Amino acid sequence: MGVYWPLFVLIFYVISPIPYFIAKRVTYDSDATSSACRELAYFFTTGIVVSAFGFPVILARVAVIKWGACGLVLAGNAVIFLTIQGFFLVFGRGDDFSWEQW
Amino acid sequence: MSGFLEGARCSECMDWGEKRNTIASVAAGILFFTGWWIIIDAAVMYPTMEEFNHSYHACGVIATIAFLMINAVSNGQVRGDSYSEGCLGQTGARIWLFIGFMLAFGSLIASMWILFGGYVAKGKKMLCISTSVALHPSTFTPWLLGIRSLRGLVFKFGRTEDLWQ
């Protein structure tokens, strides 16, 4: 009889790259004036990351999960988000994000 | 005496270019969502109405609406030098911005009122919730000072400097 509430952070992992991809597709040209969309994408991505860290903390504060479990979820968050960030740094290098890079 | 603030102007900040906007939007995102999670935490920890009156959420909602209103208007529309006028025109954009700022500062004042009237004056020991209610709208202010308006202000002052030379 486990407690499966922390698995909801998986939703945050999945939706975290989505604002960035939306901004990439919406702005076809790469001039500086269209960077407002990119900044909005960074804003929402940061919000999703903060939410993924805040959610287990709140679960632990109402004692739905123990603080040790919360620590494990936070460590998992850090690993996943660093992996996603590293993925974008390594594979997002080219100016035109063509799908052949995969 | 007239020129002593010239050194304090952040005219070199424009050299960061893209990086400054990214950092500002990331910082604003952190503060905005941290504010929301603080108020969610307070609402979850104290579910009864005696400890935490849930109508205090209105502060945060109004502050969010105000923040969206302020950021929906670009500096170019307010100054009148953008290509498209928008559906309200320049005067409409200024009124929109004015209403947005009014809502933002109103929610900030309301949160301070809640802090002092609802918690400190009554002697309740739940200052942690009350400060979280108060912090909640105030975390939105960096976005106000953020990329769009700061870039506009810095650019305006930067251009004035060039004229004097």
CSV table of C-alpha atoms in Angstrom, one decimal:
chain,number,residue,atom,x,y,z
A,1,MET,CA,0.0,0.0,0.0
A,2,GLY,CA,2.3,2.7,-1.2
A,3,VAL,CA,1.8,6.4,-1.5
A,4,TYR,CA,2.0,7.4,-5.2
A,5,TRP,CA,1.3,11.1,-5.0
A,6,PRO,CA,4.9,12.1,-5.8
A,7,LEU,CA,4.6,10.5,-9.3
A,8,PHE,CA,2.7,13.6,-10.3
A,9,VAL,CA,6.0,15.3,-10.8
A,10,LEU,CA,6.3,13.2,-13.9
A,11,ILE,CA,3.7,15.4,-15.5
A,12,PHE,CA,6.0,18.4,-14.8
A,13,TYR,CA,9.0,16.6,-16.4
A,14,VAL,CA,7.0,15.9,-19.5
A,15,ILE,CA,5.6,19.4,-20.0
A,16,SER,CA,8.8,21.3,-19.1
A,17,PRO,CA,10.3,21.4,-22.7
A,18,ILE,CA,7.0,22.2,-24.3
A,19,PRO,CA,7.1,26.0,-24.0
A,20,TYR,CA,10.5,26.1,-25.5
A,21,PHE,CA,9.4,24.0,-28.5
A,22,ILE,CA,6.3,26.1,-29.0
A,23,ALA,CA,8.4,29.3,-29.0
A,24,LYS,CA,10.8,27.7,-31.5
A,25,ARG,CA,8.1,26.8,-33.9
A,26,VAL,CA,6.1,30.0,-33.6
A,27,THR,CA,9.0,32.3,-34.4
A,28,TYR,CA,10.2,31.2,-37.9
A,29,ASP,CA,12.7,34.0,-38.2
A,30,SER,CA,15.6,34.4,-35.8
A,31,ASP,CA,15.9,38.1,-35.4
A,32,ALA,CA,16.2,39.7,-32.0
A,33,THR,CA,12.8,41.3,-31.9
A,34,SER,CA,11.1,38.0,-31.9
A,35,SER,CA,12.9,37.0,-28.7
A,36,ALA,CA,9.9,38.0,-26.6
A,37,CYS,CA,8.3,34.7,-27.3
A,38,ARG,CA,11.5,32.9,-26.3
A,39,GLU,CA,11.6,34.8,-23.0
A,40,LEU,CA,7.9,34.0,-22.3
A,41,ALA,CA,8.9,30.3,-22.9
A,42,TYR,CA,11.7,30.6,-20.4
A,43,PHE,CA,9.3,32.2,-17.9
A,44,PHE,CA,6.9,29.2,-18.1
A,45,THR,CA,9.6,26.6,-18.2
A,46,THR,CA,11.1,28.1,-15.0
A,47,GLY,CA,7.6,28.1,-13.5
A,48,ILE,CA,7.2,24.4,-14.3
A,49,VAL,CA,10.6,23.6,-12.8
A,50,VAL,CA,9.7,25.5,-9.6
A,51,SER,CA,6.4,23.7,-9.4
A,52,ALA,CA,8.2,20.4,-9.7
A,53,PHE,CA,10.3,21.3,-6.7
A,54,GLY,CA,7.5,22.8,-4.7
A,55,PHE,CA,5.0,20.0,-5.1
A,56,PRO,CA,7.0,17.4,-3.1
A,57,VAL,CA,7.8,19.9,-0.4
A,58,ILE,CA,4.1,20.7,0.1
A,59,LEU,CA,3.3,17.0,0.2
A,60,ALA,CA,5.9,16.5,2.9
A,61,ARG,CA,4.6,19.5,4.9
A,62,VAL,CA,1.2,18.0,5.2
A,63,ALA,CA,2.8,14.6,6.0
A,64,VAL,CA,1.4,12.8,3.0
A,65,ILE,CA,4.9,11.6,2.3
A,66,LYS,CA,7.9,11.6,4.7
A,67,TRP,CA,10.7,14.1,4.4
A,68,GLY,CA,13.1,11.5,3.3
A,69,ALA,CA,10.9,10.6,0.4
A,70,CYS,CA,10.6,14.4,-0.4
A,71,GLY,CA,14.4,14.6,-0.5
A,72,LEU,CA,14.6,11.7,-2.9
A,73,VAL,CA,12.0,13.3,-5.2
A,74,LEU,CA,13.9,16.6,-5.2
A,75,ALA,CA,17.1,14.7,-6.0
A,76,GLY,CA,15.3,13.0,-8.9
A,77,ASN,CA,14.0,16.4,-10.1
A,78,ALA,CA,17.6,17.8,-10.1
A,79,VAL,CA,18.9,14.8,-12.1
A,80,ILE,CA,16.0,14.9,-14.7
A,81,PHE,CA,16.2,18.7,-15.2
A,82,LEU,CA,20.0,18.7,-15.5
A,83,THR,CA,19.6,15.9,-18.1
A,84,ILE,CA,17.0,17.8,-20.1
A,85,GLN,CA,19.1,20.9,-20.0
A,86,GLY,CA,22.2,18.9,-21.1
A,87,PHE,CA,20.2,17.4,-23.9
A,88,PHE,CA,19.3,20.8,-25.2
A,89,LEU,CA,22.8,22.1,-24.9
A,90,VAL,CA,24.3,19.2,-26.8
A,91,PHE,CA,21.7,18.7,-29.5
A,92,GLY,CA,20.2,22.2,-29.8
A,93,ARG,CA,23.5,23.7,-31.0
A,94,GLY,CA,22.6,24.4,-34.7
A,95,ASP,CA,20.7,27.5,-35.7
A,96,ASP,CA,18.0,25.8,-37.6
A,97,PHE,CA,16.5,23.1,-35.5
A,98,SER,CA,16.0,20.5,-38.2
A,99,TRP,CA,14.7,17.1,-37.2
A,100,GLU,CA,17.5,15.4,-39.1
A,101,GLN,CA,19.8,16.2,-36.2
A,102,TRP,CA,18.2,13.3,-34.3
B,1,MET,CA,26.0,68.1,-8.9
B,2,SER,CA,23.9,67.6,-12.0
B,3,GLY,CA,26.0,64.8,-13.3
B,4,PHE,CA,26.6,62.7,-10.2
B,5,LEU,CA,24.0,60.1,-11.1
B,6,GLU,CA,25.4,59.5,-14.6
B,7,GLY,CA,27.8,56.9,-13.3
B,8,ALA,CA,24.9,55.1,-11.5
B,9,ARG,CA,23.0,54.5,-14.7
B,10,CYS,CA,23.2,51.0,-16.0
B,11,SER,CA,24.1,51.9,-19.5
B,12,GLU,CA,26.6,49.0,-19.7
B,13,CYS,CA,23.8,46.5,-19.0
B,14,MET,CA,22.8,46.8,-22.7
B,15,ASP,CA,26.0,45.0,-23.6
B,16,TRP,CA,24.8,41.8,-22.1
B,17,GLY,CA,22.2,41.7,-24.8
B,18,GLU,CA,20.2,38.6,-25.0
B,19,LYS,CA,21.6,37.2,-21.7
B,20,ARG,CA,20.1,39.9,-19.5
B,21,ASN,CA,16.6,39.3,-20.9
B,22,THR,CA,16.9,35.6,-20.3
B,23,ILE,CA,18.2,36.0,-16.8
B,24,ALA,CA,15.4,38.5,-16.0
B,25,SER,CA,12.7,36.3,-17.3
B,26,VAL,CA,14.0,33.3,-15.5
B,27,ALA,CA,14.3,35.3,-12.2
B,28,ALA,CA,10.8,36.6,-12.7
B,29,GLY,CA,9.5,33.1,-13.3
B,30,ILE,CA,11.2,31.8,-10.2
B,31,LEU,CA,9.7,34.6,-8.0
B,32,PHE,CA,6.3,34.4,-9.5
B,33,PHE,CA,5.8,30.7,-9.1
B,34,THR,CA,7.5,30.6,-5.7
B,35,GLY,CA,4.9,33.2,-4.6
B,36,TRP,CA,2.1,30.9,-5.8
B,37,TRP,CA,3.5,27.9,-4.1
B,38,ILE,CA,3.9,29.8,-0.9
B,39,ILE,CA,0.3,30.6,-0.9
B,40,ILE,CA,-0.7,27.1,-1.9
B,41,ASP,CA,1.4,25.8,1.0
B,42,ALA,CA,-0.4,28.1,3.4
B,43,ALA,CA,-3.8,27.1,2.1
B,44,VAL,CA,-2.9,23.4,2.5
B,45,MET,CA,-1.4,23.7,6.0
B,46,TYR,CA,-4.3,25.6,7.4
B,47,PRO,CA,-7.5,24.4,5.7
B,48,THR,CA,-9.9,25.9,8.2
B,49,MET,CA,-11.4,29.4,7.7
B,50,GLU,CA,-10.5,30.5,11.2
B,51,GLU,CA,-6.8,30.0,10.7
B,52,PHE,CA,-6.6,31.1,7.1
B,53,ASN,CA,-9.5,32.9,5.5
B,54,HIS,CA,-9.5,31.5,2.0
B,55,SER,CA,-10.8,34.7,0.5
B,56,TYR,CA,-7.3,36.0,0.9
B,57,HIS,CA,-6.5,34.2,-2.3
B,58,ALA,CA,-8.1,37.1,-4.1
B,59,CYS,CA,-4.9,39.2,-3.6
B,60,GLY,CA,-2.8,36.8,-5.5
B,61,VAL,CA,-5.4,36.4,-8.3
B,62,ILE,CA,-5.7,40.1,-8.8
B,63,ALA,CA,-1.9,40.4,-8.8
B,64,THR,CA,-1.6,37.7,-11.4
B,65,ILE,CA,-4.2,39.5,-13.6
B,66,ALA,CA,-2.4,42.8,-13.2
B,67,PHE,CA,0.9,41.2,-14.1
B,68,LEU,CA,-0.6,39.7,-17.3
B,69,MET,CA,-2.1,43.0,-18.2
B,70,ILE,CA,1.1,44.9,-17.8
B,71,ASN,CA,3.1,42.4,-19.8
B,72,ALA,CA,0.5,42.3,-22.6
B,73,VAL,CA,1.4,45.8,-23.6
B,74,SER,CA,4.7,46.4,-25.2
B,75,ASN,CA,6.7,49.6,-24.7
B,76,GLY,CA,6.4,50.4,-28.4
B,77,GLN,CA,2.6,50.5,-28.2
B,78,VAL,CA,2.7,52.9,-25.2
B,79,ARG,CA,5.3,55.2,-26.8
B,80,GLY,CA,3.4,55.1,-30.1
B,81,ASP,CA,6.3,54.1,-32.3
B,82,SER,CA,5.3,50.5,-33.1
B,83,TYR,CA,4.2,49.4,-36.5
B,84,SER,CA,0.8,48.2,-35.6
B,85,GLU,CA,-1.4,50.3,-33.4
B,86,GLY,CA,-3.2,47.4,-31.6
B,87,CYS,CA,-6.9,47.4,-31.1
B,88,LEU,CA,-7.0,50.2,-28.6
B,89,GLY,CA,-4.4,52.6,-30.0
B,90,GLN,CA,-1.8,54.4,-28.0
B,91,THR,CA,-4.1,56.0,-25.5
B,92,GLY,CA,-5.9,52.7,-24.9
B,93,ALA,CA,-2.5,51.1,-24.3
B,94,ARG,CA,-1.7,53.7,-21.7
B,95,ILE,CA,-5.0,53.3,-20.0
B,96,TRP,CA,-4.5,49.6,-20.0
B,97,LEU,CA,-1.1,49.9,-18.4
B,98,PHE,CA,-2.5,52.3,-15.9
B,99,ILE,CA,-5.2,50.0,-14.8
B,100,GLY,CA,-2.7,47.1,-14.7
B,101,PHE,CA,-0.4,49.1,-12.4
B,102,MET,CA,-3.4,50.1,-10.2
B,103,LEU,CA,-4.5,46.5,-9.8
B,104,ALA,CA,-0.9,45.4,-9.0
B,105,PHE,CA,-0.3,48.0,-6.3
B,106,GLY,CA,-3.8,47.6,-5.0
B,107,SER,CA,-3.2,43.9,-4.4
B,108,LEU,CA,0.1,44.7,-2.8
B,109,ILE,CA,-1.5,47.1,-0.4
B,110,ALA,CA,-4.3,44.7,0.3
B,111,SER,CA,-1.8,42.0,1.2
B,112,MET,CA,0.0,44.4,3.6
B,113,TRP,CA,-3.4,45.2,5.1
B,114,ILE,CA,-4.2,41.5,5.6
B,115,LEU,CA,-0.8,41.0,7.2
B,116,PHE,CA,-1.3,43.8,9.7
B,117,GLY,CA,-5.0,43.8,10.1
B,118,GLY,CA,-5.8,40.1,9.9
B,119,TYR,CA,-2.8,38.7,11.8
B,120,VAL,CA,-0.5,41.0,13.6
B,121,ALA,CA,-3.3,43.1,15.2
B,122,LYS,CA,-5.2,40.1,16.3
B,123,GLY,CA,-2.1,38.7,18.0
B,124,LYS,CA,-2.2,35.4,16.1
B,125,LYS,CA,0.9,33.4,16.0
B,126,MET,CA,0.5,32.4,12.5
B,127,LEU,CA,2.8,35.0,11.1
B,128,CYS,CA,4.2,32.5,8.7
B,129,ILE,CA,1.0,32.3,6.8
B,130,SER,CA,0.4,36.0,7.0
B,131,THR,CA,3.8,36.8,5.6
B,132,SER,CA,3.2,34.3,2.8
B,133,VAL,CA,0.0,36.1,1.9
B,134,ALA,CA,1.9,39.4,2.0
B,135,LEU,CA,4.8,38.1,0.0
B,136,HIS,CA,2.6,36.6,-2.7
B,137,PRO,CA,1.9,39.7,-4.7
B,138,SER,CA,5.2,41.3,-4.0
B,139,THR,CA,7.0,38.5,-5.8
B,140,PHE,CA,5.5,39.7,-9.0
B,141,THR,CA,7.2,43.1,-9.0
B,142,PRO,CA,10.5,42.0,-10.5
B,143,TRP,CA,8.6,41.1,-13.6
B,144,LEU,CA,7.3,44.7,-13.7
B,145,LEU,CA,10.9,45.9,-13.5
B,146,GLY,CA,11.8,43.2,-15.9
B,147,ILE,CA,12.8,42.9,-19.5
B,148,ARG,CA,10.3,45.0,-21.3
B,149,SER,CA,10.2,48.1,-19.1
B,150,LEU,CA,13.8,48.0,-18.1
B,151,ARG,CA,15.0,47.6,-21.6
B,152,GLY,CA,12.8,50.6,-22.6
B,153,LEU,CA,14.0,52.7,-19.7
B,154,VAL,CA,17.7,51.9,-20.3
B,155,PHE,CA,17.3,52.5,-24.0
B,156,LYS,CA,15.6,55.8,-23.4
B,157,PHE,CA,18.4,57.0,-21.1
B,158,GLY,CA,21.0,55.5,-23.4
B,159,ARG,CA,19.7,57.5,-26.3
B,160,THR,CA,19.6,60.7,-24.3
B,161,GLU,CA,23.3,60.2,-23.4
B,162,ASP,CA,24.1,60.0,-27.1
B,163,LEU,CA,22.4,63.3,-27.8
B,164,TRP,CA,24.5,65.2,-25.2
B,165,GLN,CA,27.6,64.0,-26.9
